[in-house]
PDB file of C-alpha atoms in Angstrom:
ATOM      1  CA  UNK D   1       0.000   0.000   0.000  1.00  0.00           C
ATOM      2  CA  UNK D   2       2.813   2.383   0.888  1.00  0.00           C
ATOM      3  CA  UNK D   3       4.597   1.482  -2.336  1.00  0.00           C
ATOM      4  CA  UNK D   4       1.447   2.172  -4.357  1.00  0.00           C
ATOM      5  CA  UNK D   5       0.976   5.609  -2.780  1.00  0.00           C
ATOM      6  CA  UNK D   6       4.593   6.575  -3.434  1.00  0.00           C
ATOM      7  CA  UNK D   7       4.497   5.221  -6.956  1.00  0.00           C
ATOM      8  CA  UNK D   8       7.771   3.371  -6.517  1.00  0.00           C
ATOM      9  CA  UNK D   9       9.066   0.199  -4.952  1.00  0.00           C
ATOM     10  CA  UNK D  10      10.552   0.468  -1.484  1.00  0.00           C
ATOM     11  CA  UNK D  11      13.875  -1.281  -0.970  1.00  0.00           C
ATOM     12  CA  UNK D  12      13.338  -1.625   2.772  1.00  0.00           C
ATOM     13  CA  UNK D  13      10.568  -1.049   5.289  1.00  0.00           C
ATOM     14  CA  UNK D  14      11.227  -0.632   9.013  1.00  0.00           C
ATOM     15  CA  UNK D  15       8.082  -2.537  10.009  1.00  0.00           C
ATOM     16  CA  UNK D  16       8.852  -5.338   7.524  1.00  0.00           C
ATOM     17  CA  UNK D  17      12.417  -5.602   8.835  1.00  0.00           C
ATOM     18  CA  UNK D  18      11.180  -5.785  12.432  1.00  0.00           C
ATOM     19  CA  UNK D  19       8.634  -8.432  11.418  1.00  0.00           C
ATOM     20  CA  UNK D  20      11.407 -10.443   9.740  1.00  0.00           C
ATOM     21  CA  UNK D  21      13.623 -10.281  12.839  1.00  0.00           C
ATOM     22  CA  UNK D  22      10.688 -11.259  15.062  1.00  0.00           C
ATOM     23  CA  UNK D  23       9.942 -14.203  12.782  1.00  0.00           C
ATOM     24  CA  UNK D  24      13.506 -15.475  13.076  1.00  0.00           C
ATOM     25  CA  UNK D  25      13.292 -15.221  16.887  1.00  0.00           C
ATOM     26  CA  UNK D  26       9.955 -17.055  16.896  1.00  0.00           C
ATOM     27  CA  UNK D  27      11.174 -19.855  14.645  1.00  0.00           C
ATOM     28  CA  UNK D  28      14.266 -20.379  16.766  1.00  0.00           C
ATOM     29  CA  UNK D  29      11.807 -20.885  19.618  1.00  0.00           C
ATOM     30  CA  UNK D  30       9.777 -23.332  17.528  1.00  0.00           C
ATOM     31  CA  UNK D  31      12.937 -25.356  16.891  1.00  0.00           C
ATOM     32  CA  UNK D  32      13.358 -25.708  20.654  1.00  0.00           C
ATOM     33  CA  UNK D  33       9.725 -26.704  21.162  1.00  0.00           C
ATOM     34  CA  UNK D  34      10.044 -29.360  18.440  1.00  0.00           C
ATOM     35  CA  UNK D  35      13.053 -31.127  19.946  1.00  0.00           C
ATOM     36  CA  UNK D  36      11.684 -30.826  23.489  1.00  0.00           C
ATOM     37  CA  UNK D  37       8.353 -32.392  22.521  1.00  0.00           C
ATOM     38  CA  UNK D  38       9.895 -35.198  20.459  1.00  0.00           C
ATOM     39  CA  UNK D  39      12.485 -36.111  23.101  1.00  0.00           C
ATOM     40  CA  UNK D  40       9.804 -36.179  25.807  1.00  0.00           C
ATOM     41  CA  UNK D  41       7.473 -38.294  23.653  1.00  0.00           C
ATOM     42  CA  UNK D  42      10.174 -40.843  22.818  1.00  0.00           C
ATOM     43  CA  UNK D  43      11.229 -41.081  26.454  1.00  0.00           C
ATOM     44  CA  UNK D  44       7.663 -41.950  27.437  1.00  0.00           C
ATOM     45  CA  UNK D  45       7.056 -44.315  24.526  1.00  0.00           C
ATOM     46  CA  UNK D  46      10.405 -46.089  24.111  1.00  0.00           C
ATOM     47  CA  UNK D  47      12.356 -45.121  27.276  1.00  0.00           C
ATOM     48  CA  UNK D  48      15.029 -43.403  25.166  1.00  0.00           C
ATOM     49  CA  UNK D  49      16.993 -40.710  27.051  1.00  0.00           C
ATOM     50  CA  UNK D  50      16.089 -37.192  25.853  1.00  0.00           C
ATOM     51  CA  UNK D  51      19.715 -36.376  25.031  1.00  0.00           C
ATOM     52  CA  UNK D  52      19.977 -39.376  22.707  1.00  0.00           C
ATOM     53  CA  UNK D  53      16.772 -38.472  20.882  1.00  0.00           C
ATOM     54  CA  UNK D  54      17.865 -34.842  20.580  1.00  0.00           C
ATOM     55  CA  UNK D  55      21.268 -35.751  19.135  1.00  0.00           C
ATOM     56  CA  UNK D  56      19.738 -38.125  16.569  1.00  0.00           C
ATOM     57  CA  UNK D  57      17.038 -35.605  15.634  1.00  0.00           C
ATOM     58  CA  UNK D  58      19.599 -32.820  15.203  1.00  0.00           C
ATOM     59  CA  UNK D  59      21.889 -35.041  13.130  1.00  0.00           C
ATOM     60  CA  UNK D  60      19.063 -36.096  10.797  1.00  0.00           C
ATOM     61  CA  UNK D  61      17.888 -32.506  10.454  1.00  0.00           C
ATOM     62  CA  UNK D  62      21.432 -31.362   9.663  1.00  0.00           C
ATOM     63  CA  UNK D  63      21.810 -33.986   6.937  1.00  0.00           C
ATOM     64  CA  UNK D  64      18.645 -32.690   5.299  1.00  0.00           C
ATOM     65  CA  UNK D  65      18.683 -28.917   5.760  1.00  0.00           C
ATOM     66  CA  UNK D  66      22.378 -28.347   4.980  1.00  0.00           C
ATOM     67  CA  UNK D  67      21.902 -29.812   1.514  1.00  0.00           C
ATOM     68  CA  UNK D  68      20.992 -27.481  -1.331  1.00  0.00           C
ATOM     69  CA  UNK D  69      17.234 -27.370  -2.008  1.00  0.00           C
ATOM     70  CA  UNK D  70      16.679 -29.965   0.714  1.00  0.00           C
ATOM     71  CA  UNK D  71      13.277 -31.648   0.731  1.00  0.00           C
ATOM     72  CA  UNK D  72      11.837 -34.854   2.116  1.00  0.00           C
ATOM     73  CA  UNK D  73       9.245 -35.884  -0.454  1.00  0.00           C
ATOM     74  CA  UNK D  74       8.051 -38.831   1.605  1.00  0.00           C
ATOM     75  CA  UNK D  75       6.748 -36.366   4.210  1.00  0.00           C
ATOM     76  CA  UNK D  76       4.349 -34.988   1.593  1.00  0.00           C
ATOM     77  CA  UNK D  77       2.599 -38.367   1.702  1.00  0.00           C
ATOM     78  CA  UNK D  78       3.080 -39.459   5.313  1.00  0.00           C
ATOM     79  CA  UNK D  79       2.177 -36.256   7.127  1.00  0.00           C
ATOM     80  CA  UNK D  80      -1.323 -35.831   5.615  1.00  0.00           C
ATOM     81  CA  UNK D  81      -2.053 -39.504   6.325  1.00  0.00           C
ATOM     82  CA  UNK D  82      -0.908 -39.185   9.925  1.00  0.00           C
ATOM     83  CA  UNK D  83      -2.848 -35.927  10.305  1.00  0.00           C
ATOM     84  CA  UNK D  84      -6.044 -37.614   9.142  1.00  0.00           C
ATOM     85  CA  UNK D  85      -5.384 -40.567  11.458  1.00  0.00           C
ATOM     86  CA  UNK D  86      -4.881 -38.252  14.421  1.00  0.00           C
ATOM     87  CA  UNK D  87      -8.019 -36.306  13.575  1.00  0.00           C
ATOM     88  CA  UNK D  88     -10.140 -39.449  13.181  1.00  0.00           C
ATOM     89  CA  UNK D  89      -8.853 -41.034  16.397  1.00  0.00           C
ATOM     90  CA  UNK D  90      -9.235 -37.818  18.374  1.00  0.00           C
ATOM     91  CA  UNK D  91     -12.762 -37.105  17.177  1.00  0.00           C
ATOM     92  CA  UNK D  92     -13.669 -40.777  17.674  1.00  0.00           C
ATOM     93  CA  UNK D  93     -12.556 -40.674  21.319  1.00  0.00           C
ATOM     94  CA  UNK D  94     -14.497 -37.453  21.915  1.00  0.00           C
ATOM     95  CA  UNK D  95     -17.654 -38.885  20.331  1.00  0.00           C
ATOM     96  CA  UNK D  96     -17.264 -42.128  22.307  1.00  0.00           C
ATOM     97  CA  UNK D  97     -17.197 -40.035  25.493  1.00  0.00           C
ATOM     98  CA  UNK D  98     -19.936 -37.650  24.369  1.00  0.00           C
ATOM     99  CA  UNK D  99     -22.043 -38.078  27.558  1.00  0.00           C
ATOM    100  CA  UNK D 100     -19.075 -36.817  29.592  1.00  0.00           C
ATOM    101  CA  UNK D 101     -18.625 -33.579  27.612  1.00  0.00           C
ATOM    102  CA  UNK D 102     -21.065 -31.500  29.718  1.00  0.00           C
ATOM    103  CA  UNK D 103     -18.921 -32.242  32.766  1.00  0.00           C
ATOM    104  CA  UNK D 104     -15.817 -31.261  30.782  1.00  0.00           C
ATOM    105  CA  UNK D 105     -17.345 -27.924  29.806  1.00  0.00           C
ATOM    106  CA  UNK D 106     -18.424 -27.419  33.393  1.00  0.00           C
ATOM    107  CA  UNK D 107     -14.859 -27.995  34.547  1.00  0.00           C
ATOM    108  CA  UNK D 108     -13.522 -25.561  31.934  1.00  0.00           C
ATOM    109  CA  UNK D 109     -15.841 -22.766  32.996  1.00  0.00           C
ATOM    110  CA  UNK D 110     -15.364 -23.491  36.688  1.00  0.00           C
ATOM    111  CA  UNK D 111     -11.587 -23.298  36.367  1.00  0.00           C
ATOM    112  CA  UNK D 112     -11.711 -20.171  34.215  1.00  0.00           C
ATOM    113  CA  UNK D 113     -14.487 -18.194  35.907  1.00  0.00           C
ATOM    114  CA  UNK D 114     -14.565 -19.529  39.463  1.00  0.00           C
ATOM    115  CA  UNK D 115     -14.330 -17.162  42.436  1.00  0.00           C
ATOM    116  CA  UNK D 116     -10.970 -18.574  43.470  1.00  0.00           C
ATOM    117  CA  UNK D 117      -9.565 -18.086  39.980  1.00  0.00           C
ATOM    118  CA  UNK D 118     -11.008 -14.582  39.711  1.00  0.00           C
ATOM    119  CA  UNK D 119      -9.508 -13.586  43.065  1.00  0.00           C
ATOM    120  CA  UNK D 120      -6.120 -15.007  42.094  1.00  0.00           C
ATOM    121  CA  UNK D 121      -6.127 -13.566  38.576  1.00  0.00           C
ATOM    122  CA  UNK D 122      -6.727 -17.017  37.122  1.00  0.00           C
ATOM    123  CA  UNK D 123      -9.057 -15.823  34.362  1.00  0.00           C
ATOM    124  CA  UNK D 124      -6.434 -13.417  33.033  1.00  0.00           C
ATOM    125  CA  UNK D 125      -3.810 -16.152  33.094  1.00  0.00           C
ATOM    126  CA  UNK D 126      -6.072 -18.601  31.268  1.00  0.00           C
ATOM    127  CA  UNK D 127      -7.015 -15.980  28.676  1.00  0.00           C
ATOM    128  CA  UNK D 128      -3.406 -14.937  28.103  1.00  0.00           C
ATOM    129  CA  UNK D 129      -2.227 -18.533  27.771  1.00  0.00           C
ATOM    130  CA  UNK D 130      -5.017 -19.259  25.302  1.00  0.00           C
ATOM    131  CA  UNK D 131      -4.105 -16.222  23.207  1.00  0.00           C
ATOM    132  CA  UNK D 132      -0.425 -17.167  23.170  1.00  0.00           C
ATOM    133  CA  UNK D 133      -1.091 -20.756  22.135  1.00  0.00           C
ATOM    134  CA  UNK D 134      -3.671 -19.689  19.555  1.00  0.00           C
ATOM    135  CA  UNK D 135      -1.199 -17.301  17.971  1.00  0.00           C
ATOM    136  CA  UNK D 136       1.572 -19.871  18.188  1.00  0.00           C
ATOM    137  CA  UNK D 137      -0.414 -22.502  16.313  1.00  0.00           C
ATOM    138  CA  UNK D 138      -0.990 -20.073  13.413  1.00  0.00           C
ATOM    139  CA  UNK D 139       2.154 -17.957  13.487  1.00  0.00           C
ATOM    140  CA  UNK D 140       3.193 -18.964   9.959  1.00  0.00           C
ATOM    141  CA  UNK D 141      -0.111 -18.027   8.320  1.00  0.00           C
ATOM    142  CA  UNK D 142       1.077 -14.787   6.645  1.00  0.00           C
ATOM    143  CA  UNK D 143       4.300 -16.435   5.468  1.00  0.00           C
ATOM    144  CA  UNK D 144       2.459 -19.440   4.041  1.00  0.00           C
ATOM    145  CA  UNK D 145      -0.077 -17.202   2.299  1.00  0.00           C
ATOM    146  CA  UNK D 146       2.646 -15.016   0.821  1.00  0.00           C
ATOM    147  CA  UNK D 147       4.431 -18.049  -0.631  1.00  0.00           C
ATOM    148  CA  UNK D 148       1.277 -19.581  -2.134  1.00  0.00           C
ATOM    149  CA  UNK D 149       0.028 -19.041  -5.675  1.00  0.00           C
ATOM    150  CA  UNK D 150      -3.565 -17.852  -5.976  1.00  0.00           C
ATOM    151  CA  UNK D 151      -5.531 -15.904  -8.567  1.00  0.00           C
ATOM    152  CA  UNK D 152      -7.377 -13.840  -5.942  1.00  0.00           C
ATOM    153  CA  UNK D 153      -6.121 -12.662  -2.528  1.00  0.00           C
ATOM    154  CA  UNK D 154      -9.622 -13.028  -1.074  1.00  0.00           C
ATOM    155  CA  UNK D 155      -9.572 -16.755  -1.847  1.00  0.00           C
ATOM    156  CA  UNK D 156      -6.266 -17.068  -0.015  1.00  0.00           C
ATOM    157  CA  UNK D 157      -7.772 -15.216   2.927  1.00  0.00           C
ATOM    158  CA  UNK D 158     -10.620 -17.720   3.108  1.00  0.00           C
ATOM    159  CA  UNK D 159      -8.154 -20.622   2.916  1.00  0.00           C
ATOM    160  CA  UNK D 160      -6.139 -19.158   5.781  1.00  0.00           C
ATOM    161  CA  UNK D 161      -9.277 -18.595   7.846  1.00  0.00           C
ATOM    162  CA  UNK D 162     -10.292 -22.208   7.264  1.00  0.00           C
ATOM    163  CA  UNK D 163      -6.825 -23.318   8.355  1.00  0.00           C
ATOM    164  CA  UNK D 164      -7.181 -21.393  11.614  1.00  0.00           C
ATOM    165  CA  UNK D 165     -10.600 -22.954  12.205  1.00  0.00           C
ATOM    166  CA  UNK D 166      -9.369 -26.516  11.633  1.00  0.00           C
ATOM    167  CA  UNK D 167      -6.035 -26.157  13.400  1.00  0.00           C
ATOM    168  CA  UNK D 168      -6.788 -24.010  16.441  1.00  0.00           C
ATOM    169  CA  UNK D 169     -10.503 -24.434  17.014  1.00  0.00           C
ATOM    170  CA  UNK D 170     -11.132 -28.056  15.980  1.00  0.00           C
ATOM    171  CA  UNK D 171      -7.839 -29.951  16.459  1.00  0.00           C
ATOM    172  CA  UNK D 172      -6.652 -28.091  19.558  1.00  0.00           C
ATOM    173  CA  UNK D 173     -10.087 -28.287  21.174  1.00  0.00           C
ATOM    174  CA  UNK D 174     -10.340 -32.024  20.541  1.00  0.00           C
ATOM    175  CA  UNK D 175      -6.876 -32.493  22.030  1.00  0.00           C
ATOM    176  CA  UNK D 176      -7.933 -30.508  25.098  1.00  0.00           C
ATOM    177  CA  UNK D 177     -11.067 -32.645  25.452  1.00  0.00           C
ATOM    178  CA  UNK D 178      -8.902 -35.785  25.318  1.00  0.00           C
ATOM    179  CA  UNK D 179      -6.949 -34.590  28.335  1.00  0.00           C
ATOM    180  CA  UNK D 180      -9.944 -33.269  30.271  1.00  0.00           C
ATOM    181  CA  UNK D 181     -11.796 -36.572  29.846  1.00  0.00           C
ATOM    182  CA  UNK D 182      -9.087 -38.256  31.929  1.00  0.00           C
ATOM    183  CA  UNK D 183      -9.542 -38.383  35.744  1.00  0.00           C
ATOM    184  CA  UNK D 184      -7.599 -35.567  37.379  1.00  0.00           C
ATOM    185  CA  UNK D 185      -5.765 -38.016  39.613  1.00  0.00           C
ATOM    186  CA  UNK D 186      -3.990 -39.479  36.550  1.00  0.00           C
ATOM    187  CA  UNK D 187      -2.846 -36.165  35.106  1.00  0.00           C
ATOM    188  CA  UNK D 188      -2.072 -34.144  38.225  1.00  0.00           C
ATOM    189  CA  UNK D 189       1.299 -32.411  37.923  1.00  0.00           C
ATOM    190  CA  UNK D 190       1.785 -33.345  34.256  1.00  0.00           C
ATOM    191  CA  UNK D 191       2.339 -30.857  31.444  1.00  0.00           C
ATOM    192  CA  UNK D 192       3.158 -30.803  27.752  1.00  0.00           C
ATOM    193  CA  UNK D 193       3.795 -34.106  26.027  1.00  0.00           C
ATOM    194  CA  UNK D 194       3.689 -36.048  29.297  1.00  0.00           C
ATOM    195  CA  UNK D 195       0.100 -34.878  29.781  1.00  0.00           C
ATOM    196  CA  UNK D 196      -0.996 -35.739  26.237  1.00  0.00           C
ATOM    197  CA  UNK D 197       0.587 -39.185  26.291  1.00  0.00           C
ATOM    198  CA  UNK D 198      -0.898 -39.953  29.689  1.00  0.00           C
ATOM    199  CA  UNK D 199      -4.310 -39.059  28.261  1.00  0.00           C
ATOM    200  CA  UNK D 200      -3.777 -41.212  25.168  1.00  0.00           C
ATOM    201  CA  UNK D 201      -2.664 -44.114  27.344  1.00  0.00           C
ATOM    202  CA  UNK D 202      -5.868 -43.792  29.350  1.00  0.00           C
ATOM    203  CA  UNK D 203      -7.995 -43.885  26.188  1.00  0.00           C
ATOM    204  CA  UNK D 204      -6.020 -46.295  23.958  1.00  0.00           C
ATOM    205  CA  UNK D 205      -3.532 -48.085  26.193  1.00  0.00           C
ATOM    206  CA  UNK D 206       0.145 -48.396  25.233  1.00  0.00           C
ATOM    207  CA  UNK D 207      -0.746 -47.918  21.564  1.00  0.00           C
ATOM    208  CA  UNK D 208      -1.719 -44.329  22.339  1.00  0.00           C
ATOM    209  CA  UNK D 209       1.741 -43.476  23.692  1.00  0.00           C
ATOM    210  CA  UNK D 210       3.548 -44.952  20.674  1.00  0.00           C
ATOM    211  CA  UNK D 211       1.086 -43.406  18.221  1.00  0.00           C
ATOM    212  CA  UNK D 212       1.623 -39.905  19.623  1.00  0.00           C
ATOM    213  CA  UNK D 213       5.407 -40.348  19.579  1.00  0.00           C
ATOM    214  CA  UNK D 214       5.443 -41.426  15.919  1.00  0.00           C
ATOM    215  CA  UNK D 215       2.962 -38.836  14.693  1.00  0.00           C
ATOM    216  CA  UNK D 216       4.747 -36.092  16.603  1.00  0.00           C
ATOM    217  CA  UNK D 217       8.093 -37.044  15.049  1.00  0.00           C
ATOM    218  CA  UNK D 218       6.610 -36.745  11.552  1.00  0.00           C
ATOM    219  CA  UNK D 219       4.812 -33.494  12.304  1.00  0.00           C
ATOM    220  CA  UNK D 220       7.910 -32.049  13.933  1.00  0.00           C
ATOM    221  CA  UNK D 221      10.202 -32.870  11.039  1.00  0.00           C
ATOM    222  CA  UNK D 222       7.825 -31.326   8.513  1.00  0.00           C
ATOM    223  CA  UNK D 223       7.341 -28.287  10.764  1.00  0.00           C
ATOM    224  CA  UNK D 224      11.096 -27.788  11.100  1.00  0.00           C
ATOM    225  CA  UNK D 225      11.532 -27.863   7.316  1.00  0.00           C
ATOM    226  CA  UNK D 226       8.623 -25.453   6.942  1.00  0.00           C
ATOM    227  CA  UNK D 227      10.126 -23.109   9.521  1.00  0.00           C
ATOM    228  CA  UNK D 228      13.380 -22.966   7.595  1.00  0.00           C
ATOM    229  CA  UNK D 229      11.473 -22.289   4.381  1.00  0.00           C
ATOM    230  CA  UNK D 230       9.705 -19.330   5.979  1.00  0.00           C
ATOM    231  CA  UNK D 231      12.959 -18.147   7.542  1.00  0.00           C
ATOM    232  CA  UNK D 232      14.666 -18.149   4.152  1.00  0.00           C
ATOM    233  CA  UNK D 233      12.488 -15.270   2.995  1.00  0.00           C
ATOM    234  CA  UNK D 234      13.119 -13.338   6.217  1.00  0.00           C
ATOM    235  CA  UNK D 235      16.879 -13.818   6.009  1.00  0.00           C
ATOM    236  CA  UNK D 236      16.875 -12.882   2.325  1.00  0.00           C
ATOM    237  CA  UNK D 237      14.966  -9.668   3.101  1.00  0.00           C
ATOM    238  CA  UNK D 238      17.401  -8.691   5.839  1.00  0.00           C
ATOM    239  CA  UNK D 239      20.740  -9.904   4.438  1.00  0.00           C
ATOM    240  CA  UNK D 240      20.116 -10.827   0.823  1.00  0.00           C
ATOM    241  CA  UNK D 241      19.553 -14.268  -0.633  1.00  0.00           C
ATOM    242  CA  UNK D 242      23.113 -15.509  -0.270  1.00  0.00           C
ATOM    243  CA  UNK D 243      24.674 -18.755   0.877  1.00  0.00           C
ATOM    244  CA  UNK D 244      26.415 -17.504   4.016  1.00  0.00           C
ATOM    245  CA  UNK D 245      23.372 -15.843   5.624  1.00  0.00           C
ATOM    246  CA  UNK D 246      21.060 -18.746   4.824  1.00  0.00           C
ATOM    247  CA  UNK D 247      23.584 -21.269   6.165  1.00  0.00           C
ATOM    248  CA  UNK D 248      24.158 -19.188   9.302  1.00  0.00           C
ATOM    249  CA  UNK D 249      20.454 -19.261  10.166  1.00  0.00           C
ATOM    250  CA  UNK D 250      20.237 -22.989   9.436  1.00  0.00           C
ATOM    251  CA  UNK D 251      23.100 -23.584  11.875  1.00  0.00           C
ATOM    252  CA  UNK D 252      21.374 -21.372  14.458  1.00  0.00           C
ATOM    253  CA  UNK D 253      18.118 -23.312  14.052  1.00  0.00           C
ATOM    254  CA  UNK D 254      19.993 -26.607  14.446  1.00  0.00           C
ATOM    255  CA  UNK D 255      21.651 -25.266  17.598  1.00  0.00           C
ATOM    256  CA  UNK D 256      18.225 -24.339  18.987  1.00  0.00           C
ATOM    257  CA  UNK D 257      17.020 -27.833  18.097  1.00  0.00           C
ATOM    258  CA  UNK D 258      19.895 -29.263  20.134  1.00  0.00           C
ATOM    259  CA  UNK D 259      19.337 -26.931  23.094  1.00  0.00           C
ATOM    260  CA  UNK D 260      15.571 -27.399  23.221  1.00  0.00           C
ATOM    261  CA  UNK D 261      15.743 -31.137  23.829  1.00  0.00           C
ATOM    262  CA  UNK D 262      17.715 -30.642  27.036  1.00  0.00           C
ATOM    263  CA  UNK D 263      15.649 -27.798  28.538  1.00  0.00           C
ATOM    264  CA  UNK D 264      12.580 -27.826  30.764  1.00  0.00           C
ATOM    265  CA  UNK D 265       9.175 -27.758  29.056  1.00  0.00           C
ATOM    266  CA  UNK D 266       8.219 -24.257  30.265  1.00  0.00           C
ATOM    267  CA  UNK D 267      11.565 -22.725  29.273  1.00  0.00           C
ATOM    268  CA  UNK D 268      11.476 -23.680  25.600  1.00  0.00           C
ATOM    269  CA  UNK D 269       8.195 -21.824  24.972  1.00  0.00           C
ATOM    270  CA  UNK D 270       9.511 -18.462  26.181  1.00  0.00           C
ATOM    271  CA  UNK D 271      11.565 -17.573  23.101  1.00  0.00           C
ATOM    272  CA  UNK D 272       8.764 -18.538  20.738  1.00  0.00           C
ATOM    273  CA  UNK D 273       6.209 -16.536  22.737  1.00  0.00           C
ATOM    274  CA  UNK D 274       8.408 -13.423  22.586  1.00  0.00           C
ATOM    275  CA  UNK D 275       8.877 -13.813  18.837  1.00  0.00           C
ATOM    276  CA  UNK D 276       5.209 -14.414  18.051  1.00  0.00           C
ATOM    277  CA  UNK D 277       4.162 -11.497  20.246  1.00  0.00           C
ATOM    278  CA  UNK D 278       6.468  -9.145  18.350  1.00  0.00           C
ATOM    279  CA  UNK D 279       5.362 -10.604  15.004  1.00  0.00           C
ATOM    280  CA  UNK D 280       1.743  -9.925  15.883  1.00  0.00           C
ATOM    281  CA  UNK D 281       2.429  -6.308  16.834  1.00  0.00           C
ATOM    282  CA  UNK D 282       4.384  -5.506  13.681  1.00  0.00           C
ATOM    283  CA  UNK D 283       1.935  -7.405  11.480  1.00  0.00           C
ATOM    284  CA  UNK D 284      -0.985  -5.431  12.911  1.00  0.00           C
ATOM    285  CA  UNK D 285       0.832  -2.176  12.181  1.00  0.00           C
ATOM    286  CA  UNK D 286       0.715  -3.152   8.519  1.00  0.00           C
ATOM    287  CA  UNK D 287      -2.738  -4.765   8.506  1.00  0.00           C
ATOM    288  CA  UNK D 288      -4.793  -2.067  10.225  1.00  0.00           C
ATOM    289  CA  UNK D 289      -4.057   0.673   7.632  1.00  0.00           C
ATOM    290  CA  UNK D 290      -4.836  -1.833   4.865  1.00  0.00           C
ATOM    291  CA  UNK D 291      -8.194  -2.890   6.360  1.00  0.00           C
ATOM    292  CA  UNK D 292     -10.338  -0.645   4.091  1.00  0.00           C
ATOM    293  CA  UNK D 293      -8.622  -2.005   0.990  1.00  0.00           C
ATOM    294  CA  UNK D 294      -9.070  -5.594   2.221  1.00  0.00           C
ATOM    295  CA  UNK D 295     -12.775  -5.043   2.933  1.00  0.00           C
ATOM    296  CA  UNK D 296     -13.246  -3.510  -0.523  1.00  0.00           C
ATOM    297  CA  UNK D 297     -11.623  -6.586  -2.085  1.00  0.00           C
ATOM    298  CA  UNK D 298     -13.915  -8.853  -0.040  1.00  0.00           C
ATOM    299  CA  UNK D 299     -17.042  -6.962  -1.120  1.00  0.00           C
ATOM    300  CA  UNK D 300     -15.935  -7.066  -4.764  1.00  0.00           C
ATOM    301  CA  UNK D 301     -15.320 -10.798  -4.540  1.00  0.00           C
ATOM    302  CA  UNK D 302     -18.747 -11.384  -2.966  1.00  0.00           C
ATOM    303  CA  UNK D 303     -20.463  -9.354  -5.691  1.00  0.00           C
ATOM    304  CA  UNK D 304     -18.698 -11.362  -8.384  1.00  0.00           C
ATOM    305  CA  UNK D 305     -19.728 -14.614  -6.722  1.00  0.00           C
ATOM    306  CA  UNK D 306     -23.387 -13.532  -6.744  1.00  0.00           C
ATOM    307  CA  UNK D 307     -23.374 -12.756 -10.457  1.00  0.00           C
TER     308      UNK D 307
END
């Protein structure tokens, strides 16, 4: 929009540069979350020490990402299959326990809006944590949309909105229901992957623990490759699309992958939360002034659809 008003192409934008830096910070945090989750899942499922899993994961990632134009084509097939399997199993468990859902909703509202929580600031904490995790699960949306090919930006907006609905509202809610359907005595004191695997073990036995470990490994590997793809554009914007800057960020991401597997669960989220918070601020600075133009495009698209 700024370029259009000036009638010339801007070489650099301060807000865009800050967004790019924030993205790199966020994706370093995601690298830590990935290794931490995978190492925890494999420890629970196969009793493999977290350090061993982290070293193997980092070595495999290095073999892939340090190659030129690195891709893992098998992930294009496996990840969608595993995603569908997870969705079907999760929804199936929720539907099987449908009579218990009113109690689950009651527990959610009691914990969020109870007098004890209100007095202790619990509602604010719950709301803030929900916002952070909601943003975190969709932090790559603008980068993915920018890289996609589409004949109309409004169509891409609808696709992104659908992705948010499926990812954050449907999948994350079903996962939360899985954990809340488990007796509190079995999940007390657990967090992160330990909590999810304990819930899956309650519902599906030992198969649930192994299933989560395998599916998480596939999701994590594809996510790590996606993160580096998004980061490539950020690094290119800041430093130019050259070998040394791209390789430097790949090495940094691999280092974060190595560090994340040896850190506590709560620690590894901090860097990602800082990055996504900054990304959101700088993204909104660009989006708010463009809102009238976006709404005009939406109205035009709707009129064309009605014709």
